[in-house]
Short mmCIF file of C-alpha atoms in Angstrom, two decimals:
data_model
loop_
_atom_site.label_atom_id
_atom_site.label_comp_id
_atom_site.label_asym_id
_atom_site.label_seq_id
_atom_site.Cartn_x
_atom_site.Cartn_y
_atom_site.Cartn_z
CA MET U 52 110.34 35.21 53.22
CA SER U 53 110.05 33.69 56.67
CA CYS U 54 113.09 31.68 57.78
CA PHE U 55 113.39 29.40 60.83
CA THR U 56 116.57 28.57 62.69
CA ARG U 57 117.53 25.07 63.63
CA ARG U 58 116.76 26.02 67.21
CA ASP U 59 113.17 26.91 66.29
CA LEU U 60 112.64 23.56 64.62
CA ILE U 61 114.12 21.67 67.56
CA TYR U 62 111.84 23.58 69.95
CA GLY U 63 108.89 22.78 67.74
CA SER U 64 109.60 19.06 67.77
CA LEU U 65 110.13 19.01 71.53
CA CYS U 66 107.15 21.15 72.58
CA SER U 67 104.40 20.27 70.13
CA ALA U 68 103.22 17.27 68.21
CA PHE U 69 103.46 17.73 64.47
CA LEU U 70 99.89 17.83 63.18
CA THR U 71 98.74 17.16 59.66
CA TYR U 72 95.42 18.13 58.17
CA VAL U 73 94.57 16.40 54.88
CA PRO U 74 91.21 17.33 53.31
CA ALA U 75 89.60 15.60 50.39
CA VAL U 76 92.15 14.92 47.66
CA SER U 77 91.96 17.29 44.72
CA ALA U 78 93.98 17.09 41.53
CA LYS U 79 93.59 20.81 41.01
CA THR U 80 96.34 23.15 42.22
CA PRO U 81 94.69 25.45 44.79
CA GLN U 82 94.56 29.16 44.10
CA ILE U 83 94.10 31.63 46.95
CA ILE U 84 91.00 33.76 46.40
CA ASP U 85 91.13 35.97 49.47
CA VAL U 86 92.46 36.29 53.02
CA ARG U 87 90.30 37.91 55.69
CA THR U 88 90.73 38.69 59.40
CA TRP U 89 88.05 39.41 62.00
CA PRO U 90 89.64 40.65 65.26
CA ALA U 91 87.48 40.84 68.40
CA ASP U 92 87.90 40.58 72.16
CA GLU U 93 86.19 37.19 72.14
CA TYR U 94 88.51 35.73 69.49
CA THR U 95 90.27 36.58 66.24
CA ARG U 96 89.47 34.71 63.04
CA VAL U 97 91.77 34.41 60.03
CA THR U 98 90.18 32.91 56.92
CA ILE U 99 92.03 31.75 53.80
CA GLU U 100 89.63 31.19 50.92
CA SER U 101 90.74 29.02 48.00
CA ASP U 102 89.17 27.44 44.93
CA ALA U 103 90.21 23.94 46.09
CA PRO U 104 90.91 22.30 49.48
CA LEU U 105 94.31 23.08 51.06
CA LYS U 106 96.68 20.49 52.48
CA LEU U 107 98.16 21.77 55.74
CA ASN U 108 100.87 20.84 58.20
CA TYR U 109 101.01 22.98 61.35
CA PHE U 110 102.53 23.11 64.83
CA MET U 111 102.83 25.50 67.76
CA LEU U 112 106.11 26.92 69.09
CA ARG U 113 105.18 27.77 72.67
CA VAL U 114 108.77 28.17 73.91
CA ALA U 115 109.53 30.74 71.25
CA ASP U 116 109.33 34.44 71.99
CA PRO U 117 106.75 35.37 70.91
CA ILE U 118 104.59 32.24 70.89
CA ARG U 119 103.83 31.38 67.30
CA LEU U 120 101.90 29.06 65.03
CA VAL U 121 103.69 27.63 61.99
CA VAL U 122 101.56 26.54 59.03
CA ASP U 123 102.90 24.87 55.86
CA MET U 124 100.51 24.87 52.89
CA ASP U 125 101.45 22.25 50.34
CA GLY U 126 100.98 22.68 46.59
CA LEU U 127 101.11 26.49 46.61
CA ARG U 128 103.25 29.20 45.11
CA LEU U 129 103.65 32.53 46.87
CA THR U 130 101.53 35.20 45.20
CA ASP U 131 100.99 38.91 45.76
CA LYS U 132 97.53 38.18 47.13
CA LEU U 133 98.97 35.81 49.70
CA LYS U 134 101.68 38.33 50.62
CA ASN U 135 98.94 40.82 51.42
CA ILE U 136 98.03 38.66 54.41
CA ILE U 137 100.59 40.70 56.34
CA GLN U 138 98.52 43.83 55.81
CA LYS U 139 95.39 42.16 57.14
CA VAL U 140 96.56 42.30 60.76
CA LYS U 141 95.20 45.36 62.55
CA PRO U 142 97.33 47.10 65.22
CA ASN U 143 94.52 46.75 67.77
CA ASP U 144 94.16 42.98 67.26
CA PRO U 145 94.13 41.62 70.84
CA TYR U 146 95.86 38.34 69.98
CA ILE U 147 97.84 38.46 66.72
CA GLN U 148 101.06 40.47 66.67
CA ARG U 149 102.02 39.85 63.04
CA ILE U 150 101.74 37.33 60.22
CA ARG U 151 104.65 36.44 57.96
CA CYS U 152 104.71 34.27 54.86
CA GLY U 153 107.30 32.96 52.46
CA GLN U 154 108.14 30.23 49.92
CA TYR U 155 109.51 27.59 52.32
CA LYS U 156 109.94 24.95 49.59
CA PRO U 157 109.30 25.02 45.82
CA THR U 158 105.70 23.89 46.37
CA VAL U 159 105.22 24.82 50.03
CA VAL U 160 104.22 28.24 51.38
CA ARG U 161 104.92 28.74 55.07
CA ILE U 162 102.82 31.11 57.19
CA THR U 163 103.95 32.11 60.66
CA ILE U 164 101.55 33.77 63.07
CA ASP U 165 103.15 35.55 66.06
CA PHE U 166 100.87 36.03 69.08
CA LYS U 167 100.73 38.74 71.73
CA GLN U 168 99.77 36.27 74.46
CA ASP U 169 99.26 32.58 75.09
CA VAL U 170 96.44 31.36 72.89
CA SER U 171 94.48 28.25 72.03
CA PRO U 172 94.03 28.20 68.24
CA GLN U 173 91.45 26.06 66.45
CA ILE U 174 92.07 25.16 62.81
CA PHE U 175 89.39 23.65 60.60
CA SER U 176 88.08 23.66 57.04
CA LEU U 177 84.75 24.64 55.54
CA LYS U 178 83.22 23.38 52.33
CA PRO U 179 81.75 25.85 49.82
CA ALA U 180 78.70 27.67 51.20
CA GLY U 181 76.82 30.72 49.95
CA THR U 182 79.16 32.89 47.92
CA TYR U 183 82.27 31.34 49.48
CA LYS U 184 84.51 28.60 48.09
CA TYR U 185 86.72 26.37 50.26
CA ARG U 186 87.86 28.06 53.46
CA THR U 187 90.63 27.25 55.92
CA VAL U 188 89.84 28.90 59.24
CA PHE U 189 92.18 29.83 62.10
CA ASP U 190 90.23 30.81 65.23
CA VAL U 191 92.54 32.27 67.87
CA TYR U 192 91.08 32.07 71.40
CA PRO U 193 92.80 33.25 74.60
CA VAL U 194 93.90 30.56 77.04
CA GLN U 195 92.38 32.62 79.86
CA GLU U 196 88.94 33.90 78.85
CA LYS U 197 88.30 37.60 79.52
CA ASP U 198 84.53 37.32 79.17
CA PRO U 199 83.05 35.78 82.37
CA ILE U 200 80.27 34.09 80.38
CA LEU U 201 82.77 32.44 78.03
CA ALA U 202 84.85 31.39 81.03
CA ILE U 203 81.81 29.59 82.42
CA LEU U 204 81.19 27.91 79.07
CA LYS U 205 84.81 26.78 78.78
CA LYS U 206 84.73 25.29 82.27
CA GLU U 207 81.45 23.49 81.57
CA GLU U 208 82.75 22.03 78.30
CA GLU U 209 85.79 20.60 80.08
CA GLU U 210 83.76 18.86 82.79
CA PRO U 211 83.18 15.10 82.29
CA ASP U 212 79.56 15.24 83.53
CA ALA U 213 78.51 17.97 81.11
CA VAL U 214 75.26 16.21 80.15
CA GLN U 215 74.15 15.74 83.77
CA LYS U 216 74.93 19.37 84.51
CA LEU U 217 72.97 20.39 81.44
CA VAL U 218 69.86 18.60 82.71
CA ALA U 219 70.23 20.31 86.12
CA GLN U 220 70.60 23.71 84.44
CA VAL U 221 67.47 23.14 82.37
CA ALA U 222 65.51 22.32 85.52
CA GLU U 223 66.84 25.48 87.17
CA GLY U 224 65.94 27.54 84.12
CA GLN U 225 62.40 26.19 83.98
CA LYS U 226 62.00 27.13 87.64
CA ARG U 227 63.04 30.70 86.77
CA MET U 228 60.42 30.75 84.00
CA GLU U 229 57.73 29.74 86.49
CA GLU U 230 58.82 32.39 89.01
CA ASN U 231 58.82 35.06 86.31
CA ARG U 232 55.27 34.11 85.30
CA GLU U 233 54.07 34.38 88.91
CA GLU U 234 55.77 37.73 89.46
CA ALA U 235 54.45 39.13 86.18
CA ASP U 236 50.94 38.13 87.28
CA ALA U 237 51.41 39.92 90.60
CA ASP U 238 52.81 43.05 88.93
CA GLN U 239 49.94 43.17 86.44
CA LEU U 240 47.41 42.74 89.26
CA GLU U 241 48.96 45.70 91.07
CA GLN U 242 48.64 47.78 87.89
CA ILE U 243 44.97 46.82 87.51
CA LEU U 244 44.20 47.71 91.14
CA ALA U 245 46.07 50.98 90.79
CA GLY U 246 44.12 51.71 87.60
CA ILE U 247 40.79 51.00 89.31
CA GLU U 248 41.73 53.23 92.22
CA SER U 249 42.80 56.09 89.94
CA GLY U 250 39.97 55.61 87.45
CA THR U 251 42.24 54.45 84.63
CA LEU U 252 42.48 50.79 83.69
CA VAL U 253 45.53 49.57 81.78
CA PRO U 254 45.73 46.82 79.13
CA VAL U 255 47.12 43.59 80.55
CA LYS U 256 47.96 41.69 77.40
CA PRO U 257 47.42 41.95 73.65
CA GLU U 258 45.63 39.14 71.91
CA VAL U 259 47.78 36.14 71.11
CA GLN U 260 47.23 34.36 67.81
CA PRO U 261 49.68 31.45 67.47
CA SER U 262 50.47 30.37 63.93
CA ALA U 263 50.02 26.93 62.43
CA GLY U 264 46.61 26.59 64.10
CA LYS U 265 48.18 25.49 67.37
CA THR U 266 47.14 26.87 70.73
CA PRO U 267 49.95 27.17 73.26
CA LYS U 268 49.64 25.52 76.63
CA PRO U 269 47.70 27.87 78.92
CA SER U 270 49.92 29.90 81.22
CA SER U 271 49.12 31.70 84.42
CA GLN U 272 49.63 34.90 82.40
CA SER U 273 46.89 34.00 79.92
CA LYS U 274 44.15 36.49 80.83
CA PRO U 275 41.85 38.46 78.55
CA PRO U 276 42.96 42.02 77.90
CA VAL U 277 41.52 44.75 80.12
CA ILE U 278 40.04 47.53 78.04
CA ALA U 279 41.44 50.93 78.93
CA SER U 280 38.93 53.56 80.03
CA THR U 281 38.52 56.77 78.12
CA LYS U 282 39.73 58.79 81.09
CA LYS U 283 43.33 59.78 80.50
CA LYS U 284 46.02 60.97 82.87
CA PRO U 285 49.41 62.47 82.08
CA GLN U 286 51.99 59.73 81.61
CA LYS U 287 54.97 59.69 83.93
CA THR U 288 58.31 58.20 82.97
CA GLU U 289 59.35 55.40 85.28
CA THR U 290 62.96 54.61 86.00
CA LYS U 291 62.48 52.35 88.99
CA THR U 292 60.68 49.26 87.76
CA THR U 293 61.96 46.48 90.00
CA SER U 294 59.28 44.40 91.71
CA LYS U 295 59.39 44.43 95.51
CA ARG U 296 59.39 40.64 95.46
CA ARG U 297 62.36 40.31 93.14
CA THR U 298 65.82 40.07 94.64
CA ARG U 299 67.81 39.62 91.42
CA ALA U 300 68.06 41.47 88.13
CA LEU U 301 66.26 40.10 85.10
CA VAL U 302 68.84 39.04 82.50
CA ILE U 303 67.93 39.79 78.87
CA MET U 304 70.19 38.23 76.22
CA ILE U 305 70.08 40.20 72.97
CA ASP U 306 71.31 38.36 69.88
CA PRO U 307 72.29 40.44 66.82
CA GLY U 308 72.08 37.98 63.94
CA HIS U 309 74.94 37.02 61.59
CA GLY U 310 78.33 38.81 61.79
CA GLY U 311 81.86 38.40 60.48
CA GLU U 312 81.96 36.14 57.43
CA ASP U 313 78.16 36.04 57.38
CA PRO U 314 76.67 39.41 56.32
CA GLY U 315 73.07 38.17 56.35
CA ALA U 316 70.65 39.79 53.91
CA ILE U 317 71.98 42.62 51.73
CA GLY U 318 69.80 45.44 50.43
CA LYS U 319 69.83 45.90 46.67
CA ARG U 320 69.62 49.70 46.53
CA TYR U 321 72.17 50.75 49.18
CA ARG U 322 73.91 47.38 49.77
CA THR U 323 72.96 47.64 53.44
CA ARG U 324 74.18 44.60 55.38
CA GLU U 325 71.85 42.93 57.85
CA LYS U 326 74.67 42.22 60.32
CA ASP U 327 75.40 45.97 60.67
CA VAL U 328 71.80 47.09 61.11
CA VAL U 329 70.87 44.50 63.73
CA LEU U 330 74.04 45.12 65.74
CA SER U 331 73.16 48.81 65.91
CA VAL U 332 69.59 48.06 67.04
CA ALA U 333 70.87 45.55 69.61
CA LYS U 334 73.34 48.03 71.11
CA ILE U 335 70.61 50.66 71.49
CA LEU U 336 68.33 48.10 73.15
CA ARG U 337 71.11 47.01 75.52
CA ALA U 338 71.83 50.59 76.55
CA GLU U 339 68.16 51.41 77.13
CA LEU U 340 67.45 48.30 79.23
CA ASN U 341 70.61 48.77 81.29
CA ARG U 342 69.37 52.23 82.28
CA LEU U 343 66.56 50.56 84.22
CA GLU U 344 66.91 49.25 87.72
CA GLY U 345 66.36 45.51 87.92
CA PHE U 346 67.48 44.70 84.36
CA ARG U 347 70.77 43.46 82.97
CA ALA U 348 71.05 43.31 79.17
CA LEU U 349 73.84 41.40 77.42
CA LEU U 350 74.83 40.81 73.78
CA THR U 351 75.83 37.54 72.15
CA ARG U 352 78.21 39.62 70.01
CA ASP U 353 79.23 43.26 70.38
CA GLY U 354 81.29 43.57 67.20
CA ASP U 355 81.61 42.39 63.62
CA TYR U 356 82.52 38.77 64.21
CA PHE U 357 80.71 35.47 63.81
CA VAL U 358 79.18 33.50 66.69
CA PRO U 359 77.87 29.99 65.88
CA LEU U 360 74.15 29.55 66.43
CA GLN U 361 74.52 27.00 69.20
CA ARG U 362 77.08 29.23 70.92
CA ARG U 363 74.53 32.04 71.07
CA VAL U 364 72.11 29.77 72.93
CA GLN U 365 74.92 28.54 75.19
CA LYS U 366 75.82 32.11 76.13
CA ALA U 367 72.24 32.84 77.12
CA ARG U 368 72.09 29.71 79.25
CA ALA U 369 75.47 30.37 80.89
CA ALA U 370 74.27 33.88 81.81
CA LYS U 371 71.05 32.37 83.24
CA ALA U 372 69.04 34.61 80.95
CA ASP U 373 65.36 35.18 81.67
CA PHE U 374 64.63 36.09 78.06
CA PHE U 375 66.36 35.72 74.68
CA VAL U 376 65.62 37.93 71.67
CA SER U 377 67.34 37.43 68.32
CA ILE U 378 67.21 40.47 66.03
CA HIS U 379 67.26 40.17 62.23
CA ALA U 380 66.26 41.99 59.05
CA ASP U 381 64.18 40.08 56.55
CA ALA U 382 64.60 39.59 52.79
CA TRP U 383 62.44 38.13 50.07
CA VAL U 384 62.75 37.41 46.37
CA LYS U 385 60.24 40.19 45.54
CA PRO U 386 60.79 43.78 46.68
CA ALA U 387 57.11 44.33 47.51
CA ALA U 388 57.33 42.30 50.74
CA LYS U 389 57.54 44.56 53.81
CA GLY U 390 56.75 44.85 57.49
CA SER U 391 57.90 43.51 60.85
CA SER U 392 57.29 39.98 62.08
CA LEU U 393 58.07 37.81 65.10
CA PHE U 394 58.72 34.10 65.49
CA VAL U 395 58.76 31.56 68.29
CA LEU U 396 59.87 27.96 68.06
CA ASN U 397 57.85 25.29 66.32
CA THR U 398 59.05 21.70 66.74
CA LYS U 399 56.10 19.58 65.61
CA GLY U 400 53.31 21.60 64.05
CA ARG U 401 52.84 22.42 60.40
CA VAL U 402 54.93 25.33 59.15
CA SER U 403 54.29 27.35 56.01
CA SER U 404 56.67 27.00 53.07
CA SER U 405 57.85 30.60 53.44
CA ASN U 406 58.62 30.09 57.15
CA LYS U 407 60.54 26.90 56.36
CA TRP U 408 62.54 28.79 53.74
CA LEU U 409 63.28 31.62 56.18
CA ALA U 410 64.34 29.27 58.99
CA ARG U 411 66.54 27.25 56.63
CA ASN U 412 68.30 30.39 55.45
CA GLN U 413 68.86 31.70 58.98
CA ASN U 414 70.00 28.27 60.23
CA ASN U 415 72.53 28.12 57.38
CA ALA U 416 74.44 30.87 59.19
CA ASP U 417 76.78 28.25 60.66
CA LEU U 418 77.66 27.06 57.15
CA ILE U 419 78.28 30.58 55.84
CA GLY U 420 79.77 32.13 58.97
CA GLY U 421 81.82 29.03 59.68
CA ALA U 422 81.28 26.91 62.81
CA ASN U 423 83.62 24.21 64.09
CA ILE U 424 81.04 21.64 65.26
CA SER U 425 82.46 18.80 67.34
CA THR U 426 80.81 15.45 68.10
CA LYS U 427 80.19 16.57 71.67
CA ASP U 428 78.43 19.70 70.46
CA LYS U 429 76.14 17.58 68.27
CA GLN U 430 75.26 15.31 71.20
CA ILE U 431 74.38 18.21 73.47
CA ALA U 432 72.37 19.88 70.71
CA ARG U 433 70.43 16.64 70.21
CA ILE U 434 69.64 16.46 73.94
CA LEU U 435 68.40 20.03 73.91
CA MET U 436 66.13 19.40 70.93
CA ASP U 437 64.69 16.22 72.47
CA MET U 438 63.60 17.95 75.67
CA SER U 439 60.10 19.28 76.19
CA PHE U 440 59.61 22.81 74.86
CA THR U 441 55.94 23.14 75.77
CA ALA U 442 56.33 25.72 78.56
CA GLN U 443 59.05 27.60 76.68
CA VAL U 444 56.96 27.97 73.52
CA SER U 445 53.91 29.02 75.55
CA ASP U 446 55.82 31.75 77.41
CA SER U 447 57.65 32.82 74.25
CA THR U 448 54.32 33.30 72.47
CA ILE U 449 53.04 35.53 75.27
CA TYR U 450 56.17 37.69 75.36
CA GLY U 451 56.19 37.74 71.56
CA ALA U 452 52.63 39.08 71.42
CA TYR U 453 53.63 42.05 73.55
CA ILE U 454 56.65 42.81 71.35
CA LEU U 455 54.64 42.42 68.14
CA ASN U 456 52.00 44.78 69.51
CA GLU U 457 54.69 47.41 70.22
CA LEU U 458 56.22 46.95 66.76
CA SER U 459 52.81 47.59 65.20
CA ARG U 460 52.96 51.11 66.67
CA ILE U 461 56.09 52.05 64.74
CA ASN U 462 55.93 49.93 61.58
CA GLN U 463 53.55 47.93 59.42
CA LEU U 464 53.37 44.26 60.36
CA HIS U 465 54.20 41.63 57.76
CA LYS U 466 52.02 39.18 59.70
CA SER U 467 49.63 40.28 62.45
CA LYS U 468 50.22 37.24 64.65
CA VAL U 469 53.12 35.50 66.35
CA GLU U 470 54.49 32.97 63.87
CA GLN U 471 56.34 29.71 64.42
CA ALA U 472 59.39 28.24 62.70
CA ASN U 473 62.32 25.97 63.54
CA PHE U 474 65.04 28.58 64.14
CA ALA U 475 68.14 27.07 65.75
CA VAL U 476 68.67 30.06 68.09
CA LEU U 477 65.25 29.53 69.69
CA LYS U 478 66.04 26.03 70.96
CA ALA U 479 66.80 26.69 74.62
CA PRO U 480 64.22 24.69 76.59
CA ASP U 481 64.61 26.85 79.70
CA ILE U 482 64.56 30.39 78.23
CA PRO U 483 61.57 32.08 76.55
CA SER U 484 63.00 32.97 73.12
CA VAL U 485 61.79 35.00 70.16
CA LEU U 486 63.23 36.03 66.81
CA VAL U 487 62.30 39.49 65.50
CA GLU U 488 62.44 40.30 61.80
CA THR U 489 62.58 44.09 62.04
CA ALA U 490 61.80 44.93 58.39
CA PHE U 491 62.69 43.89 54.84
CA LEU U 492 66.07 44.89 53.43
CA SER U 493 64.80 43.66 50.08
CA ASN U 494 62.18 46.43 50.15
CA PRO U 495 63.77 49.73 49.00
CA GLU U 496 61.71 51.92 51.35
CA GLU U 497 62.32 49.75 54.40
CA GLU U 498 66.00 49.44 53.56
CA ARG U 499 66.19 53.24 53.59
CA LYS U 500 64.48 53.37 57.00
CA LEU U 501 66.68 50.63 58.46
CA ARG U 502 69.76 52.70 57.63
CA THR U 503 68.62 55.59 59.86
CA GLN U 504 69.44 55.86 63.56
CA ALA U 505 65.96 57.24 64.24
CA PHE U 506 64.22 54.10 62.96
CA GLN U 507 66.79 51.82 64.61
CA ARG U 508 66.00 53.52 67.94
CA LYS U 509 62.26 53.12 67.37
CA LEU U 510 62.77 49.40 66.74
CA ALA U 511 64.96 48.98 69.82
CA CYS U 512 62.50 50.77 72.09
CA ALA U 513 59.52 48.87 70.67
CA ILE U 514 61.23 45.55 71.36
CA GLY U 515 62.28 46.75 74.81
CA ASN U 516 58.80 47.97 75.75
CA GLY U 517 57.34 44.64 74.66
CA ILE U 518 59.82 42.82 76.89
CA LEU U 519 59.00 45.08 79.84
CA LYS U 520 55.26 44.53 79.44
CA GLY U 521 55.83 40.79 79.17
CA PHE U 522 57.46 40.90 82.60
CA GLY U 523 54.54 42.89 83.98
CA ARG U 524 56.24 46.31 83.80
CA LYS U 525 55.04 49.54 82.27
CA ALA U 526 56.70 50.62 79.06
CA VAL U 527 59.32 53.26 79.81
CA LEU U 528 61.56 53.34 76.73
CA ALA U 529 60.96 56.26 74.38
#
């Protein structure tokens, strides 16, 4: 049992306001279902799942040593399952030192979380979603961000003119898109001239077939493919791919879907979790792109923790990404469905019922994974969605066609054209963005392949080669 001295309580009253969280009233006595922790460098999450909403009182003791968070949960009795919360803390947790719990009053259980450093905790509740019941979430963030991208985001969120800055950033991003189109054109022209001189012409671009019967706005990249000659020369591996005109590295933001509380699709035969497969593919892709001069690849998450959908887009924008690729593994109600597919954003056109279903399930990640969405976040998201996406969708479709063409070399395609759907992670107006469904976990054969490192590497290199060709470079990943 955790006991507090009079001194602790006095410190608490002097240094922190006493906060009360009262969810919807329930006559049912809550029962704790499970307690889970997700430690990561970005933040640590502690989740208490119950069959009814919990009534909480909590306050911080910042003058205590160590700094601690005190949480009183009303209407509870201490159980063995709740005691096991102590065992949930991992020794390598960067923020939480230990968690104690005890029966503070006959109907009040007190939890005390001791921290290793100064932190900024966020506490919120989630209604039932997916397989989860009611959840009380404790997200423990560091006061001083270690990740430079998150530090930029935190600073931007604290600025009063965030909306004005957002508009300026979008304009800057759209300028980068235009420059990348021009440089890709120049690089492709150099390849064509070199092919003519050597007697070998190279393909410039695969055919693009947008879904929903909509033709994207013509781009300066939109040229017919050049048919390769029959004369072949030995291929040479390139490691130096930076254009002479470019003075900065191209930033590629790789987004492994799901994570933490949200496992994504789960295979029926081997119980393979989507979040694990796509993280592995993303790490391989990051490593391969970072081997090349002129490229800088980043991940929206590098471990098993949840990142809200909007946060993934924010990270890409804070890093001034030139391209965003979200990696997923598909699932369907029938095991026969198989193959790779690729999506770009659709905001107005007609979308098939299956694509609507897929987008709705992927967009529900915030409900399952657990996102704390503030009013300000909603306002910014609305501004982003209201902006023009014409150029972004056009460029995304072109890049997507290259990637889809590369995927067709290593796996059957579920659809032979770039498709469109309203995925939340594709809604950055200033970054060409695609979502890749690598294969179907609901298909036994493809689930087996997705579990192997060999196929994961093939997928990563196919996506990477498509990205390189989209930027006017030769494919070099093998």
